[in-house]
Amino acid sequence: MSVVPASIDSESLAVGSAEHRRLLGSFFLESHVEYVPERMQWPALADEELTRLRNLPFWQEAVSTENVTSNTVAAAAALERDPLVRRAIELQGFEEMRHARLLVELTSHYRIPVAPPPRFAPRSLENDFLFAGFGECFDSFFAFGLFALARDSGFFPPALVKVFEPVMQEEARHILFFVNWVKYRRAQLPRWRRPAFRLRCAWIILRQVASRVKTARGMGRPQPSGAGTSENFTLTAHQDLGAGITLHRLLGLCLAENERRMAEYDSRLKRPRLVPAIARLVFRAIPASV
Ligand SMILES: [Fe+2]
Ligand SMILES: [Fe+2]
């Protein structure tokens, strides 16, 4: 895997500068990994492993999310006039589409029933890209911890962990690219337009937070059958993946995995801060038994 070496130069980089733009594009393009979902060698699973995999409630939601994200990101490439940054967004769109293809292959190989979602057509290129990107900042952070939990508890057999490891690392690249793109984009605007852009981002983040608070408040309550049980599935999946895990341990895992995955990339790129900061706050505020 070709990755931009971490900490080549720890000096800070002016956000919105030509160097920031070059690093934003080149880090993303150079760290792309080749694999073809349709040529994947799916491991044979024992009956018990197969049942556990089929019983996970989030396959349909995962397929729908990747469908929305891949179409949103692919369309958002048109926002960029700079060829390097545009190519990076196009590549991200390709990678998201590849996640959707990988899920199609997995669910059809292991005969997990999912309905193919209708193609999603974004309405506003920038707002939809911002909404999807901030959503990924939440989802990927929790997915890192959940994946580690499924790996360490043996819930996922090692052969399946190997298949999904590049997907997890791609999500780390996506959110790193996204937070830097938001800052780069804002810096390109005339000064008087920047506060409105910040406000729009804050509003979108609030909508994402509100949706997750709603999911968290519903956790543990009986759900009406078929009603949104898998929405924001990265928040609730620990109940399925690791028997008896506390929220405290899960947050600790998410924080450690986030750190480890981000450490692969050039330290001059800005790191996603908001979600790890909220998680750190909660981690310190609650007792280890919760
Ligand atoms: Fe994805
Ligand atoms: Fe992604």
PDB file of N, CA and C in Angstrom, residues 206-276:
ATOM      1  N   LEU A 206     -25.129  19.949  13.287  1.00  0.00           N
ATOM      2  CA  LEU A 206     -26.209  19.840  14.285  1.00  0.00           C
ATOM      3  C   LEU A 206     -27.270  18.833  13.847  1.00  0.00           C
ATOM      4  N   ARG A 207     -27.601  18.845  12.550  1.00  0.00           N
ATOM      5  CA  ARG A 207     -28.591  17.879  12.049  1.00  0.00           C
ATOM      6  C   ARG A 207     -28.064  16.451  12.212  1.00  0.00           C
ATOM      7  N   GLN A 208     -26.765  16.275  11.947  1.00  0.00           N
ATOM      8  CA  GLN A 208     -26.177  14.933  12.099  1.00  0.00           C
ATOM      9  C   GLN A 208     -26.162  14.518  13.573  1.00  0.00           C
ATOM     10  N   VAL A 209     -25.838  15.477  14.464  1.00  0.00           N
ATOM     11  CA  VAL A 209     -25.812  15.170  15.903  1.00  0.00           C
ATOM     12  C   VAL A 209     -27.225  14.809  16.365  1.00  0.00           C
ATOM     13  N   ALA A 210     -28.211  15.624  15.947  1.00  0.00           N
ATOM     14  CA  ALA A 210     -29.597  15.406  16.388  1.00  0.00           C
ATOM     15  C   ALA A 210     -30.071  14.012  15.974  1.00  0.00           C
ATOM     16  N   SER A 211     -29.707  13.608  14.763  1.00  0.00           N
ATOM     17  CA  SER A 211     -30.141  12.301  14.289  1.00  0.00           C
ATOM     18  C   SER A 211     -29.528  11.191  15.147  1.00  0.00           C
ATOM     19  N   ARG A 212     -28.259  11.390  15.581  1.00  0.00           N
ATOM     20  CA  ARG A 212     -27.611  10.362  16.398  1.00  0.00           C
ATOM     21  C   ARG A 212     -28.107  10.370  17.841  1.00  0.00           C
ATOM     22  N   VAL A 213     -28.442  11.547  18.346  1.00  0.00           N
ATOM     23  CA  VAL A 213     -29.008  11.618  19.707  1.00  0.00           C
ATOM     24  C   VAL A 213     -30.339  10.877  19.729  1.00  0.00           C
ATOM     25  N   LYS A 214     -31.107  11.068  18.663  1.00  0.00           N
ATOM     26  CA  LYS A 214     -32.407  10.387  18.568  1.00  0.00           C
ATOM     27  C   LYS A 214     -32.198   8.863  18.594  1.00  0.00           C
ATOM     28  N   THR A 215     -31.207   8.404  17.819  1.00  0.00           N
ATOM     29  CA  THR A 215     -30.925   6.962  17.800  1.00  0.00           C
ATOM     30  C   THR A 215     -30.474   6.489  19.177  1.00  0.00           C
ATOM     31  N   ALA A 216     -29.564   7.273  19.818  1.00  0.00           N
ATOM     32  CA  ALA A 216     -29.017   6.862  21.115  1.00  0.00           C
ATOM     33  C   ALA A 216     -30.127   6.797  22.165  1.00  0.00           C
ATOM     34  N   ARG A 217     -31.073   7.761  22.105  1.00  0.00           N
ATOM     35  CA  ARG A 217     -32.159   7.770  23.093  1.00  0.00           C
ATOM     36  C   ARG A 217     -33.095   6.594  22.909  1.00  0.00           C
ATOM     37  N   GLY A 218     -33.169   6.117  21.658  1.00  0.00           N
ATOM     38  CA  GLY A 218     -34.064   4.982  21.380  1.00  0.00           C
ATOM     39  C   GLY A 218     -33.423   3.645  21.692  1.00  0.00           C
ATOM     40  N   MET A 219     -32.091   3.658  21.974  1.00  0.00           N
ATOM     41  CA  MET A 219     -31.393   2.406  22.221  1.00  0.00           C
ATOM     42  C   MET A 219     -31.921   1.777  23.509  1.00  0.00           C
ATOM     43  N   GLY A 220     -32.172   0.490  23.442  1.00  0.00           N
ATOM     44  CA  GLY A 220     -32.646  -0.183  24.641  1.00  0.00           C
ATOM     45  C   GLY A 220     -34.163  -0.164  24.738  1.00  0.00           C
ATOM     46  N   ARG A 221     -34.818   0.739  23.969  1.00  0.00           N
ATOM     47  CA  ARG A 221     -36.287   0.725  23.994  1.00  0.00           C
ATOM     48  C   ARG A 221     -36.776  -0.235  22.919  1.00  0.00           C
ATOM     49  N   PRO A 222     -37.906  -0.896  23.158  1.00  0.00           N
ATOM     50  CA  PRO A 222     -38.419  -1.771  22.097  1.00  0.00           C
ATOM     51  C   PRO A 222     -38.772  -0.959  20.867  1.00  0.00           C
ATOM     52  N   GLN A 223     -38.405  -1.458  19.699  1.00  0.00           N
ATOM     53  CA  GLN A 223     -38.683  -0.749  18.445  1.00  0.00           C
ATOM     54  C   GLN A 223     -39.913  -1.338  17.788  1.00  0.00           C
ATOM     55  N   PRO A 224     -40.766  -0.510  17.193  1.00  0.00           N
ATOM     56  CA  PRO A 224     -41.844  -1.092  16.410  1.00  0.00           C
ATOM     57  C   PRO A 224     -41.237  -1.887  15.265  1.00  0.00           C
ATOM     58  N   SER A 225     -41.864  -2.993  14.905  1.00  0.00           N
ATOM     59  CA  SER A 225     -41.211  -3.878  13.941  1.00  0.00           C
ATOM     60  C   SER A 225     -40.922  -3.174  12.629  1.00  0.00           C
ATOM     61  N   GLY A 226     -39.640  -3.298  12.212  1.00  0.00           N
ATOM     62  CA  GLY A 226     -39.204  -2.745  10.928  1.00  0.00           C
ATOM     63  C   GLY A 226     -39.050  -1.245  10.914  1.00  0.00           C
ATOM     64  N   ALA A 227     -39.201  -0.567  12.061  1.00  0.00           N
ATOM     65  CA  ALA A 227     -39.151   0.897  12.040  1.00  0.00           C
ATOM     66  C   ALA A 227     -37.777   1.424  12.409  1.00  0.00           C
ATOM     67  N   GLY A 228     -36.977   1.674  11.403  1.00  0.00           N
ATOM     68  CA  GLY A 228     -35.728   2.390  11.593  1.00  0.00           C
ATOM     69  C   GLY A 228     -34.756   1.751  12.576  1.00  0.00           C
ATOM     70  N   THR A 229     -34.782   0.432  12.734  1.00  0.00           N
ATOM     71  CA  THR A 229     -33.914  -0.193  13.721  1.00  0.00           C
ATOM     72  C   THR A 229     -32.455  -0.132  13.324  1.00  0.00           C
ATOM     73  N   SER A 230     -32.155   0.082  12.055  1.00  0.00           N
ATOM     74  CA  SER A 230     -30.758   0.056  11.653  1.00  0.00           C
ATOM     75  C   SER A 230     -30.246   1.440  11.272  1.00  0.00           C
ATOM     76  N   GLU A 231     -31.048   2.473  11.474  1.00  0.00           N
ATOM     77  CA  GLU A 231     -30.579   3.815  11.152  1.00  0.00           C
ATOM     78  C   GLU A 231     -29.426   4.180  12.083  1.00  0.00           C
ATOM     79  N   ASN A 232     -28.409   4.865  11.570  1.00  0.00           N
ATOM     80  CA  ASN A 232     -27.211   5.178  12.364  1.00  0.00           C
ATOM     81  C   ASN A 232     -26.630   3.913  12.996  1.00  0.00           C
ATOM     82  N   PHE A 233     -26.486   2.888  12.180  1.00  0.00           N
ATOM     83  CA  PHE A 233     -26.180   1.576  12.745  1.00  0.00           C
ATOM     84  C   PHE A 233     -24.825   1.512  13.432  1.00  0.00           C
ATOM     85  N   THR A 234     -23.916   2.465  13.119  1.00  0.00           N
ATOM     86  CA  THR A 234     -22.621   2.390  13.802  1.00  0.00           C
ATOM     87  C   THR A 234     -22.771   2.714  15.282  1.00  0.00           C
ATOM     88  N   LEU A 235     -23.876   3.370  15.664  1.00  0.00           N
ATOM     89  CA  LEU A 235     -24.103   3.685  17.079  1.00  0.00           C
ATOM     90  C   LEU A 235     -24.622   2.490  17.862  1.00  0.00           C
ATOM     91  N   THR A 236     -25.362   1.635  17.202  1.00  0.00           N
ATOM     92  CA  THR A 236     -26.049   0.564  17.929  1.00  0.00           C
ATOM     93  C   THR A 236     -25.402  -0.805  17.721  1.00  0.00           C
ATOM     94  N   ALA A 237     -24.479  -0.895  16.747  1.00  0.00           N
ATOM     95  CA  ALA A 237     -23.993  -2.222  16.348  1.00  0.00           C
ATOM     96  C   ALA A 237     -23.180  -2.920  17.433  1.00  0.00           C
ATOM     97  N   HIS A 238     -22.632  -2.161  18.413  1.00  0.00           N
ATOM     98  CA  HIS A 238     -21.833  -2.827  19.439  1.00  0.00           C
ATOM     99  C   HIS A 238     -22.656  -3.853  20.207  1.00  0.00           C
ATOM    100  N   GLN A 239     -23.987  -3.631  20.240  1.00  0.00           N
ATOM    101  CA  GLN A 239     -24.855  -4.588  20.927  1.00  0.00           C
ATOM    102  C   GLN A 239     -24.811  -5.947  20.231  1.00  0.00           C
ATOM    103  N   ASP A 240     -24.577  -5.926  18.932  1.00  0.00           N
ATOM    104  CA  ASP A 240     -24.539  -7.182  18.188  1.00  0.00           C
ATOM    105  C   ASP A 240     -23.136  -7.780  18.124  1.00  0.00           C
ATOM    106  N   LEU A 241     -22.118  -6.908  18.110  1.00  0.00           N
ATOM    107  CA  LEU A 241     -20.761  -7.375  17.821  1.00  0.00           C
ATOM    108  C   LEU A 241     -19.983  -7.836  19.040  1.00  0.00           C
ATOM    109  N   GLY A 242     -20.245  -7.284  20.190  1.00  0.00           N
ATOM    110  CA  GLY A 242     -19.442  -7.653  21.347  1.00  0.00           C
ATOM    111  C   GLY A 242     -20.300  -7.758  22.585  1.00  0.00           C
ATOM    112  N   ALA A 243     -20.539  -8.991  22.999  1.00  0.00           N
ATOM    113  CA  ALA A 243     -21.417  -9.188  24.161  1.00  0.00           C
ATOM    114  C   ALA A 243     -20.813  -8.501  25.383  1.00  0.00           C
ATOM    115  N   GLY A 244     -21.609  -7.703  26.049  1.00  0.00           N
ATOM    116  CA  GLY A 244     -21.205  -7.142  27.333  1.00  0.00           C
ATOM    117  C   GLY A 244     -20.205  -6.000  27.267  1.00  0.00           C
ATOM    118  N   ILE A 245     -19.951  -5.420  26.116  1.00  0.00           N
ATOM    119  CA  ILE A 245     -18.988  -4.302  26.068  1.00  0.00           C
ATOM    120  C   ILE A 245     -19.623  -3.049  26.664  1.00  0.00           C
ATOM    121  N   THR A 246     -18.823  -2.318  27.431  1.00  0.00           N
ATOM    122  CA  THR A 246     -19.344  -1.069  28.008  1.00  0.00           C
ATOM    123  C   THR A 246     -19.132   0.061  27.003  1.00  0.00           C
ATOM    124  N   LEU A 247     -19.919   1.124  27.167  1.00  0.00           N
ATOM    125  CA  LEU A 247     -19.763   2.295  26.304  1.00  0.00           C
ATOM    126  C   LEU A 247     -18.365   2.887  26.500  1.00  0.00           C
ATOM    127  N   HIS A 248     -17.902   2.852  27.751  1.00  0.00           N
ATOM    128  CA  HIS A 248     -16.581   3.382  28.084  1.00  0.00           C
ATOM    129  C   HIS A 248     -15.495   2.664  27.284  1.00  0.00           C
ATOM    130  N   ARG A 249     -15.553   1.338  27.252  1.00  0.00           N
ATOM    131  CA  ARG A 249     -14.523   0.582  26.528  1.00  0.00           C
ATOM    132  C   ARG A 249     -14.641   0.817  25.012  1.00  0.00           C
ATOM    133  N   LEU A 250     -15.887   0.894  24.545  1.00  0.00           N
ATOM    134  CA  LEU A 250     -16.085   1.115  23.111  1.00  0.00           C
ATOM    135  C   LEU A 250     -15.505   2.473  22.691  1.00  0.00           C
ATOM    136  N   LEU A 251     -15.771   3.514  23.491  1.00  0.00           N
ATOM    137  CA  LEU A 251     -15.243   4.839  23.150  1.00  0.00           C
ATOM    138  C   LEU A 251     -13.713   4.832  23.186  1.00  0.00           C
ATOM    139  N   GLY A 252     -13.153   4.132  24.169  1.00  0.00           N
ATOM    140  CA  GLY A 252     -11.692   4.011  24.255  1.00  0.00           C
ATOM    141  C   GLY A 252     -11.129   3.361  23.002  1.00  0.00           C
ATOM    142  N   LEU A 253     -11.813   2.313  22.528  1.00  0.00           N
ATOM    143  CA  LEU A 253     -11.380   1.608  21.315  1.00  0.00           C
ATOM    144  C   LEU A 253     -11.462   2.527  20.093  1.00  0.00           C
ATOM    145  N   CYS A 254     -12.585   3.265  19.998  1.00  0.00           N
ATOM    146  CA  CYS A 254     -12.775   4.176  18.857  1.00  0.00           C
ATOM    147  C   CYS A 254     -11.655   5.230  18.839  1.00  0.00           C
ATOM    148  N   LEU A 255     -11.356   5.781  20.006  1.00  0.00           N
ATOM    149  CA  LEU A 255     -10.325   6.832  20.075  1.00  0.00           C
ATOM    150  C   LEU A 255      -8.956   6.272  19.676  1.00  0.00           C
ATOM    151  N   ALA A 256      -8.623   5.088  20.195  1.00  0.00           N
ATOM    152  CA  ALA A 256      -7.315   4.497  19.896  1.00  0.00           C
ATOM    153  C   ALA A 256      -7.200   4.138  18.416  1.00  0.00           C
ATOM    154  N   GLU A 257      -8.264   3.559  17.860  1.00  0.00           N
ATOM    155  CA  GLU A 257      -8.229   3.157  16.446  1.00  0.00           C
ATOM    156  C   GLU A 257      -8.184   4.363  15.516  1.00  0.00           C
ATOM    157  N   ASN A 258      -8.911   5.419  15.894  1.00  0.00           N
ATOM    158  CA  ASN A 258      -8.907   6.643  15.092  1.00  0.00           C
ATOM    159  C   ASN A 258      -7.485   7.207  15.023  1.00  0.00           C
ATOM    160  N   GLU A 259      -6.843   7.243  16.173  1.00  0.00           N
ATOM    161  CA  GLU A 259      -5.464   7.735  16.267  1.00  0.00           C
ATOM    162  C   GLU A 259      -4.531   6.893  15.390  1.00  0.00           C
ATOM    163  N   ARG A 260      -4.659   5.585  15.517  1.00  0.00           N
ATOM    164  CA  ARG A 260      -3.781   4.659  14.790  1.00  0.00           C
ATOM    165  C   ARG A 260      -3.972   4.806  13.273  1.00  0.00           C
ATOM    166  N   ARG A 261      -5.223   4.901  12.839  1.00  0.00           N
ATOM    167  CA  ARG A 261      -5.471   4.979  11.392  1.00  0.00           C
ATOM    168  C   ARG A 261      -5.007   6.318  10.820  1.00  0.00           C
ATOM    169  N   MET A 262      -5.214   7.400  11.569  1.00  0.00           N
ATOM    170  CA  MET A 262      -4.807   8.719  11.070  1.00  0.00           C
ATOM    171  C   MET A 262      -3.288   8.883  11.043  1.00  0.00           C
ATOM    172  N   ALA A 263      -2.594   8.121  11.906  1.00  0.00           N
ATOM    173  CA  ALA A 263      -1.144   8.284  12.030  1.00  0.00           C
ATOM    174  C   ALA A 263      -0.409   7.933  10.741  1.00  0.00           C
ATOM    175  N   GLU A 264      -1.091   7.266   9.798  1.00  0.00           N
ATOM    176  CA  GLU A 264      -0.422   6.865   8.555  1.00  0.00           C
ATOM    177  C   GLU A 264      -0.159   8.034   7.610  1.00  0.00           C
ATOM    178  N   TYR A 265      -0.823   9.145   7.842  1.00  0.00           N
ATOM    179  CA  TYR A 265      -0.793  10.204   6.830  1.00  0.00           C
ATOM    180  C   TYR A 265      -0.016  11.435   7.297  1.00  0.00           C
ATOM    181  N   ASP A 266       0.360  12.224   6.329  1.00  0.00           N
ATOM    182  CA  ASP A 266       1.174  13.414   6.543  1.00  0.00           C
ATOM    183  C   ASP A 266       0.624  14.259   7.699  1.00  0.00           C
ATOM    184  N   SER A 267       1.474  14.527   8.658  1.00  0.00           N
ATOM    185  CA  SER A 267       1.006  15.211   9.871  1.00  0.00           C
ATOM    186  C   SER A 267       0.625  16.667   9.616  1.00  0.00           C
ATOM    187  N   ARG A 268       0.965  17.202   8.423  1.00  0.00           N
ATOM    188  CA  ARG A 268       0.571  18.589   8.138  1.00  0.00           C
ATOM    189  C   ARG A 268      -0.912  18.709   7.787  1.00  0.00           C
ATOM    190  N   LEU A 269      -1.534  17.583   7.421  1.00  0.00           N
ATOM    191  CA  LEU A 269      -2.979  17.643   7.135  1.00  0.00           C
ATOM    192  C   LEU A 269      -3.742  17.784   8.455  1.00  0.00           C
ATOM    193  N   LYS A 270      -4.794  18.609   8.436  1.00  0.00           N
ATOM    194  CA  LYS A 270      -5.606  18.803   9.646  1.00  0.00           C
ATOM    195  C   LYS A 270      -6.372  17.523   9.952  1.00  0.00           C
ATOM    196  N   ARG A 271      -6.455  17.156  11.200  1.00  0.00           N
ATOM    197  CA  ARG A 271      -7.168  15.941  11.621  1.00  0.00           C
ATOM    198  C   ARG A 271      -8.628  16.246  11.954  1.00  0.00           C
ATOM    199  N   PRO A 272      -9.538  15.277  11.747  1.00  0.00           N
ATOM    200  CA  PRO A 272     -10.912  15.469  12.239  1.00  0.00           C
ATOM    201  C   PRO A 272     -10.852  15.623  13.764  1.00  0.00           C
ATOM    202  N   ARG A 273     -11.482  16.677  14.299  1.00  0.00           N
ATOM    203  CA  ARG A 273     -11.328  16.944  15.729  1.00  0.00           C
ATOM    204  C   ARG A 273     -12.629  16.832  16.514  1.00  0.00           C
ATOM    205  N   LEU A 274     -13.739  17.230  15.866  1.00  0.00           N
ATOM    206  CA  LEU A 274     -14.985  17.371  16.628  1.00  0.00           C
ATOM    207  C   LEU A 274     -15.457  16.046  17.254  1.00  0.00           C
ATOM    208  N   VAL A 275     -15.583  15.005  16.437  1.00  0.00           N
ATOM    209  CA  VAL A 275     -16.130  13.745  16.948  1.00  0.00           C
ATOM    210  C   VAL A 275     -15.185  13.136  18.001  1.00  0.00           C
ATOM    211  N   PRO A 276     -13.841  13.073  17.749  1.00  0.00           N
ATOM    212  CA  PRO A 276     -12.968  12.566  18.812  1.00  0.00           C
ATOM    213  C   PRO A 276     -13.052  13.415  20.092  1.00  0.00           C
TER     214      PRO A 276
END
